[in-house]
Tab-separated table of C-alpha atoms in Angstrom:
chain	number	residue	atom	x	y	z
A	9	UNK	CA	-45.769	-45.000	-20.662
A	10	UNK	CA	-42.940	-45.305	-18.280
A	11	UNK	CA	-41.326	-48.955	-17.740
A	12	UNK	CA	-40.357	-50.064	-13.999
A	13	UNK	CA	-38.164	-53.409	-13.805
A	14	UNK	CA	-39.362	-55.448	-10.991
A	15	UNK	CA	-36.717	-55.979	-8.179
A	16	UNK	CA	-35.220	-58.865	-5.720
A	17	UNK	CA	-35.230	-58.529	-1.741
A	18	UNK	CA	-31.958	-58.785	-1.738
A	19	UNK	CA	-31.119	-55.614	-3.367
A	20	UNK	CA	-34.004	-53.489	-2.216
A	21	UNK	CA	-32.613	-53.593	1.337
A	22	UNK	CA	-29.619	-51.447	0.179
A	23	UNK	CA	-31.420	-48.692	-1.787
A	24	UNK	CA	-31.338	-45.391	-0.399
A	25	UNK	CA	-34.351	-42.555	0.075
A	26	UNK	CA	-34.026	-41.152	-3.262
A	27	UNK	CA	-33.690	-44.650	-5.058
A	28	UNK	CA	-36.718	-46.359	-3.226
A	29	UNK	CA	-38.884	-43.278	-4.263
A	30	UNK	CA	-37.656	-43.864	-8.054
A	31	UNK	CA	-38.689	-47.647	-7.866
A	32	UNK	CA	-41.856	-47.662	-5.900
A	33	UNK	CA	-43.205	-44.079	-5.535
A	34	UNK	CA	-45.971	-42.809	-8.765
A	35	UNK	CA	-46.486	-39.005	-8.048
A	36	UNK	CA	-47.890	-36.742	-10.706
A	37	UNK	CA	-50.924	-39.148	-11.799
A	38	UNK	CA	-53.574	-36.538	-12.677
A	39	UNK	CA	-52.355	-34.034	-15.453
A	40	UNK	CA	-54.522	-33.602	-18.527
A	41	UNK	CA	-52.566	-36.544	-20.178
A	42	UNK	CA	-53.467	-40.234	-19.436
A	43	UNK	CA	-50.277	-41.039	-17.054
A	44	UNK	CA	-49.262	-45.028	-16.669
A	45	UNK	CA	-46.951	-46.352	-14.826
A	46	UNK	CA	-45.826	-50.418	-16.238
A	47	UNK	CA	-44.446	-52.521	-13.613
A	48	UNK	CA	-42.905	-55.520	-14.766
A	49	UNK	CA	-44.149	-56.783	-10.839
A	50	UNK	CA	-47.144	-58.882	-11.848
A	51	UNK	CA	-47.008	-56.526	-15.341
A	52	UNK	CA	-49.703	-54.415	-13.510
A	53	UNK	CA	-50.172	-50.767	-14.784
A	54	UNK	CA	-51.030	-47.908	-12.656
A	55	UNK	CA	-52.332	-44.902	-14.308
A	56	UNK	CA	-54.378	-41.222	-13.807
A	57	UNK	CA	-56.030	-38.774	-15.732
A	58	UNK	CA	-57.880	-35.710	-14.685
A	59	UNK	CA	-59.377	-34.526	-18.608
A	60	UNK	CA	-60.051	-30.926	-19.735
A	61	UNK	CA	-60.952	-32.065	-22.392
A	62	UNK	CA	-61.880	-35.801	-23.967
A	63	UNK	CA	-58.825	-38.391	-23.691
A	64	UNK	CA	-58.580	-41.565	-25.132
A	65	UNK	CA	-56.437	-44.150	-23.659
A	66	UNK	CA	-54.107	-45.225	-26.201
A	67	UNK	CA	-51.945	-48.640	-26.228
A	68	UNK	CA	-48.813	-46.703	-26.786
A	69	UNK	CA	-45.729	-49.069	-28.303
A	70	UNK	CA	-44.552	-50.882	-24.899
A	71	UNK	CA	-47.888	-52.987	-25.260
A	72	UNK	CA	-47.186	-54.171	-28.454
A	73	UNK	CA	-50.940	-54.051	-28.938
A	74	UNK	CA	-53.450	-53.129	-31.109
A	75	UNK	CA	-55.565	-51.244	-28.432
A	76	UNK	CA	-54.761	-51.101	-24.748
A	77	UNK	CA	-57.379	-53.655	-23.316
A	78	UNK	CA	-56.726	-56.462	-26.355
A	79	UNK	CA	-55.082	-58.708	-23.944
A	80	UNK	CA	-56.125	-56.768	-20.381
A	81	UNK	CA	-58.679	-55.962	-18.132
A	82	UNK	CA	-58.478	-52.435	-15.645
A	83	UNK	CA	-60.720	-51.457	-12.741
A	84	UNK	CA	-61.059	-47.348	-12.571
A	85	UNK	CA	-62.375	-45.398	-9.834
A	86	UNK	CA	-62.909	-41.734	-9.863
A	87	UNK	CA	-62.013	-39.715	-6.965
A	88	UNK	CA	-62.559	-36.265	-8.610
A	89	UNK	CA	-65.413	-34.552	-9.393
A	90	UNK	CA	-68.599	-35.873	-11.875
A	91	UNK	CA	-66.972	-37.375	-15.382
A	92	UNK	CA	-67.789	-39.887	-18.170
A	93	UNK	CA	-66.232	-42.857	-19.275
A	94	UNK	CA	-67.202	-44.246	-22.802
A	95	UNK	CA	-66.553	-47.974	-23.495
A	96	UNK	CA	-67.278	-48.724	-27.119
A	97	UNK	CA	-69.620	-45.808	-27.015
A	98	UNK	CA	-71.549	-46.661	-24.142
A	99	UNK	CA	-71.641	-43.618	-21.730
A	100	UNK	CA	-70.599	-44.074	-18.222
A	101	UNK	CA	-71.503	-41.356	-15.542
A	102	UNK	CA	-69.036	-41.838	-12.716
A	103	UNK	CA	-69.321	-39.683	-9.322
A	104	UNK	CA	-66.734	-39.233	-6.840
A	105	UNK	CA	-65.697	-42.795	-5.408
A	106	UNK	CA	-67.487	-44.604	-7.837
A	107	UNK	CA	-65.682	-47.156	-10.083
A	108	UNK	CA	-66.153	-49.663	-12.501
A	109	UNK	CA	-64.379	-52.644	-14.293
A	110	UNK	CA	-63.954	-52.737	-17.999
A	111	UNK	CA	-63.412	-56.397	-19.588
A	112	UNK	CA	-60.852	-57.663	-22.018
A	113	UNK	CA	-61.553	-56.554	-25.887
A	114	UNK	CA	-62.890	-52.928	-25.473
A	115	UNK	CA	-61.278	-50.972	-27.545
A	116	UNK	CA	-62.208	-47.705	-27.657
A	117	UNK	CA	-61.777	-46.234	-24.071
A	118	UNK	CA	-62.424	-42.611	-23.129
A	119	UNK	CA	-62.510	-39.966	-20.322
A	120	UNK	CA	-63.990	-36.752	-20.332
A	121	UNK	CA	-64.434	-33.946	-17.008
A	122	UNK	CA	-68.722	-32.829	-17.028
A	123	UNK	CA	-66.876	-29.374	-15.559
A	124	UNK	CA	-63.869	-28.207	-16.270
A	125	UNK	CA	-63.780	-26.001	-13.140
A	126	UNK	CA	-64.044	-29.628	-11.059
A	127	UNK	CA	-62.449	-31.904	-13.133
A	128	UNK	CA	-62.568	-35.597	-12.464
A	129	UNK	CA	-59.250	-37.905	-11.573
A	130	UNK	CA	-60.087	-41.381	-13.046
A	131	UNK	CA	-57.628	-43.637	-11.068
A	132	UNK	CA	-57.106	-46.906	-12.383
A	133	UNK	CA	-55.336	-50.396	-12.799
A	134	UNK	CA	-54.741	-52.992	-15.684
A	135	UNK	CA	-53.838	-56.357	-15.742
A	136	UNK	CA	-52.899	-58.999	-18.098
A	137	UNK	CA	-56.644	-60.998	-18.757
A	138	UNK	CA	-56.875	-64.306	-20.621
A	139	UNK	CA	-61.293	-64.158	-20.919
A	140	UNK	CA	-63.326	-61.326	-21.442
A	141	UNK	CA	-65.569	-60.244	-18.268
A	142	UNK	CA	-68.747	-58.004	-18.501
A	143	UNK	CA	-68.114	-54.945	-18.167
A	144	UNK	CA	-70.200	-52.891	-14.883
A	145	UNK	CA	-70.837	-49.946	-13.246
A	146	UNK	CA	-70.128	-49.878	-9.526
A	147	UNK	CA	-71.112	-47.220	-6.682
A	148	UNK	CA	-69.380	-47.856	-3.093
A	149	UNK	CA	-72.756	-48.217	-1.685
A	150	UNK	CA	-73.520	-51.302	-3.351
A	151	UNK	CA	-69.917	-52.903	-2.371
A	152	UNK	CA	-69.429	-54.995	-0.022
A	153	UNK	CA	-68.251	-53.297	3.398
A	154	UNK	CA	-66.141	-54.818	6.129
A	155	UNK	CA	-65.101	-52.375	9.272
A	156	UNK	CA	-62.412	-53.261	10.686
A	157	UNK	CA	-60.438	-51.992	14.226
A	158	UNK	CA	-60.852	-49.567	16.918
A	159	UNK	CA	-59.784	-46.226	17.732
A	160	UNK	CA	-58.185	-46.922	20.629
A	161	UNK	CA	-55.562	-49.098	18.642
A	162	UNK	CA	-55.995	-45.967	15.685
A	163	UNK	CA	-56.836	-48.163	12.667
A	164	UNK	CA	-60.704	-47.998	12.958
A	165	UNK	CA	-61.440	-48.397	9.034
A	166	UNK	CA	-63.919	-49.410	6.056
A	167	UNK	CA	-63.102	-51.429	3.477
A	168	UNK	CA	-65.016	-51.615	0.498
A	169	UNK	CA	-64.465	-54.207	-2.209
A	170	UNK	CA	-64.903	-52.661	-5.686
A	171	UNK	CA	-63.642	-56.087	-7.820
A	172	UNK	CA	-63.307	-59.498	-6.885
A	173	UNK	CA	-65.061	-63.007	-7.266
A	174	UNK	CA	-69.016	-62.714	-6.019
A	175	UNK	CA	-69.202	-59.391	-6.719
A	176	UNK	CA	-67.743	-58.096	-9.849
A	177	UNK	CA	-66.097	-60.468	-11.856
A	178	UNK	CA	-62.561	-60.376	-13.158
A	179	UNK	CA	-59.600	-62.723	-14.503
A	180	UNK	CA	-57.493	-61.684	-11.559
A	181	UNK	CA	-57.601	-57.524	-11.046
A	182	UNK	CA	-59.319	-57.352	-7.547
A	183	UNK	CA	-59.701	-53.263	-6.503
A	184	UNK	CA	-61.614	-51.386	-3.146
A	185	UNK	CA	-61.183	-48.682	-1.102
A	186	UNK	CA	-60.507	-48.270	2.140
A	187	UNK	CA	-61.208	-45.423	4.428
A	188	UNK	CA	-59.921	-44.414	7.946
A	189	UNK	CA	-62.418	-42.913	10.755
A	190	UNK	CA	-61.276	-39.497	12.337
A	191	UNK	CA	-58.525	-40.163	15.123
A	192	UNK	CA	-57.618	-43.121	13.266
A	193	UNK	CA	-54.350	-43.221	11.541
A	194	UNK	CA	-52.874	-47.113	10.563
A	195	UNK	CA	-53.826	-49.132	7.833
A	196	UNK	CA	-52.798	-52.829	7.568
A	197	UNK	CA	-51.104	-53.248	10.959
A	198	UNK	CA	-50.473	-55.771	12.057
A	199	UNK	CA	-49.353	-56.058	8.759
A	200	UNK	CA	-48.633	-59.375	6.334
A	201	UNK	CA	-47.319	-60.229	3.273
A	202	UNK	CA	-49.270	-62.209	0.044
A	203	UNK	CA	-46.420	-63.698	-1.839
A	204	UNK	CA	-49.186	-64.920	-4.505
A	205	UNK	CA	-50.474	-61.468	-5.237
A	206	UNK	CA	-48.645	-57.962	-5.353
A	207	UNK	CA	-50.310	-54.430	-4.299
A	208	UNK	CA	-51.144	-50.620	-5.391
A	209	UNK	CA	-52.427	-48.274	-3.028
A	210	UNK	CA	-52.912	-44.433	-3.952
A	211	UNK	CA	-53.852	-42.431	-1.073
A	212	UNK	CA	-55.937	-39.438	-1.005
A	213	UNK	CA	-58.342	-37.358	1.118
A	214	UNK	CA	-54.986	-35.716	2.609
A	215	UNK	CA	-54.368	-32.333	3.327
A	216	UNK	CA	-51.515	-30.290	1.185
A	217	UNK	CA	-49.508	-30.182	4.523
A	218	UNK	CA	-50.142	-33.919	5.875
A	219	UNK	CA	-47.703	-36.807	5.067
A	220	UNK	CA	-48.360	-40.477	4.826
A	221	UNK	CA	-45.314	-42.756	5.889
A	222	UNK	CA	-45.852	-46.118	3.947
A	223	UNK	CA	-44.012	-48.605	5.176
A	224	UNK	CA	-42.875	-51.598	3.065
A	225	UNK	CA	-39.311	-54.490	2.987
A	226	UNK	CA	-39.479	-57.601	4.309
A	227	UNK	CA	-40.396	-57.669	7.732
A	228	UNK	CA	-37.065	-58.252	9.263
A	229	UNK	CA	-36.066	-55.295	6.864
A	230	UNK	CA	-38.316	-52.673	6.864
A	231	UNK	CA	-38.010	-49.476	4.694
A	232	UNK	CA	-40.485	-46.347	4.198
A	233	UNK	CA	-41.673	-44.034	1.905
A	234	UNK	CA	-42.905	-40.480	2.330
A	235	UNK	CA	-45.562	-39.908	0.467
A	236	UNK	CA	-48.381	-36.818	0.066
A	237	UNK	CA	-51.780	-36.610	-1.468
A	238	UNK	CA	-52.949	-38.677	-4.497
A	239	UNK	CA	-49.674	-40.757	-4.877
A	240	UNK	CA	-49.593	-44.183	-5.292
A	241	UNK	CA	-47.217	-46.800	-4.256
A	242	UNK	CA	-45.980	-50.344	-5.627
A	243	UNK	CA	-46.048	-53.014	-3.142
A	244	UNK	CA	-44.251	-56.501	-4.319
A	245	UNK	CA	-45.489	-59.328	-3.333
A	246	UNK	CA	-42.676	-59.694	-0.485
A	247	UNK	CA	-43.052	-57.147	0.678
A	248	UNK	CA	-45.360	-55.430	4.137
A	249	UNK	CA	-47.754	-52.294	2.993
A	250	UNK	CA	-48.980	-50.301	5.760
A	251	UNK	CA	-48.870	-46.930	6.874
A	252	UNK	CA	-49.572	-44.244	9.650
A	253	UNK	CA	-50.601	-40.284	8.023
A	254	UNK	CA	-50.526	-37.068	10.272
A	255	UNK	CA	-54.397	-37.256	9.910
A	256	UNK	CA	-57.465	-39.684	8.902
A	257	UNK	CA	-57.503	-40.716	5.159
A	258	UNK	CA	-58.084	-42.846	2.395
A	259	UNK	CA	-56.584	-45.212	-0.161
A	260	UNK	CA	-57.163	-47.761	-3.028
A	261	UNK	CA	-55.993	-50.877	-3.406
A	262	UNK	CA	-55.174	-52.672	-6.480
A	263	UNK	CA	-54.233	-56.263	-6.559
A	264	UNK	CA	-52.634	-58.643	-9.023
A	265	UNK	CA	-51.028	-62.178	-9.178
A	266	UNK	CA	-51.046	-66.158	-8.492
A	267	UNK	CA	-55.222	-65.829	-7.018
A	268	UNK	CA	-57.682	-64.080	-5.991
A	269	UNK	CA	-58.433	-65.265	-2.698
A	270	UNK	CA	-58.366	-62.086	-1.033
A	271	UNK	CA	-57.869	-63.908	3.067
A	272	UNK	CA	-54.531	-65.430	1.211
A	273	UNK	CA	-52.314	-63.696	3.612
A	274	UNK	CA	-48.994	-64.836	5.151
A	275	UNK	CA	-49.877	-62.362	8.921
A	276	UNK	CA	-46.432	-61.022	10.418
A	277	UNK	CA	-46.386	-61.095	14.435
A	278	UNK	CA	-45.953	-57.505	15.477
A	279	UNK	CA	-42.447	-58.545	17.616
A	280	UNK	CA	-41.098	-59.911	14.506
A	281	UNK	CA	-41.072	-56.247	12.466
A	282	UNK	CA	-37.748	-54.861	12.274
């Protein structure tokens, strides 16, 4: 499991390319290995697998637990092709896009591919949890959907909401998906901040030769990120996170923090972006 330190404003506005990319940037998520990524930003964990074979997701030693979900919760949402996740030896079948949230106390967690040839890539995020939630099965059509924008601004979108209160329960992981119509390029802009929560977004549905430039810094001190297909992205929570790609796409979001209110937004006036 690889450790990132979380990091101050201040200093963030004087990293370079290569050292933003090393703080914030998670490539490489879906080998045959469970990857995670520990930020010590809200102690979220962002991690991938795309299994050949079963995997079991282990604790490792920087938990300092027994099993990885003793004192956690994680949402997981496959964008591959048709796998299995077993929970305690309950079989999960798991399409592409759809998800599901696993509670606190499961300890025996595993992933497995149904073909080899089309493996799946579990995608997921874990949280510190202080009460165990159920643990469900969720398809994107049964999410709640909000469209947002309009082509002629290019942000005409979808977002479905995988986890949060009314829908699927959690202690504070909130997860969903949103996806950009053809001709449509921005996400979140005009942008905000949420100092009481801090973001993940993996994007995918690229193209080996498009780009995604994620945008992030304070507003008056804005910074950006090239990124490519199925790479995620730590947002802190003072931080913007939006983006423009060379084509339509889509991305996850993963959310951790103070609440879960998910309108608690702090909106940033499009003439005060620098």
């Amino acid at each position: 499991m690889e450790v990132r330190a979380a990091c101050s404003p201040k200093d963030a506005k004087y990293y370079d390319t290569a050292r933003n990319r090393e703080e914030f940037l998670i490539q490489d998520l879906f080998g045959e290995d469970v990857k995670c990524v520990y930020s010590h930003i809200d102690r979220i964990i962002t991690g991938g697998v795309s299994p050949i074979k079963k995997v079991k997701l282990q604790a490792g030693d920087e938990l300092r637990a027994k099993y990885f979900l003793e004192r956690r919760e994680m949402g997981i949402i496959n964008i591959g092709g048709k796998g299995k996740v077993t929970v305690d030896g309950t079989v999960y079948e798991l399409d592409y896009k759809d998800g599901m949230y696993v509670g606190m106390g499961s300890k025996d967690i595993e992933f497995e591919s149904d073909d080899n040839s089309k493996p799946a890539k579990f995608y997921f995020n874990s949280t510190p949890a202080h009460m165990t939630y159920p643990t469900v099965l969720i398809h994107p059509e049964d999410c709640v959907k909000v469209e947002l924008g309009s082509l002629e601004t290019c942000n005409h979108r979808v977002i479905r909401k995988y986890i949060l209160p009314g829908q699927v329960e959690s202690c504070q992981l909130e997860m969903g998906m949103t996806t950009l119509f053809e001709g449509s390029v921005w996400n979140t802009m005009p942008c905000h901040t949420h100092d009481r929560r801090m973001e993940v977004y993996l994007y995918f549905e690229l193209k080996p030769e498009d780009i995604v430039i994620h945008l992030m810094g304070e507003p008056t001190e804005t910074r950006h990120i090239v990124m490519r297909n199925e790479e995620a992205v730590i947002s802190p929570s003072w931080s913007i996170h939006s983006a423009a790609a060379t084509s339509a796409y889509t991305f996850i979001w993963g959310m951790a923090g103070e609440n879960q209110d998910f309108d608690d937004m702090d909106g940033v006036a499009m003439t005060d972006l620098r």
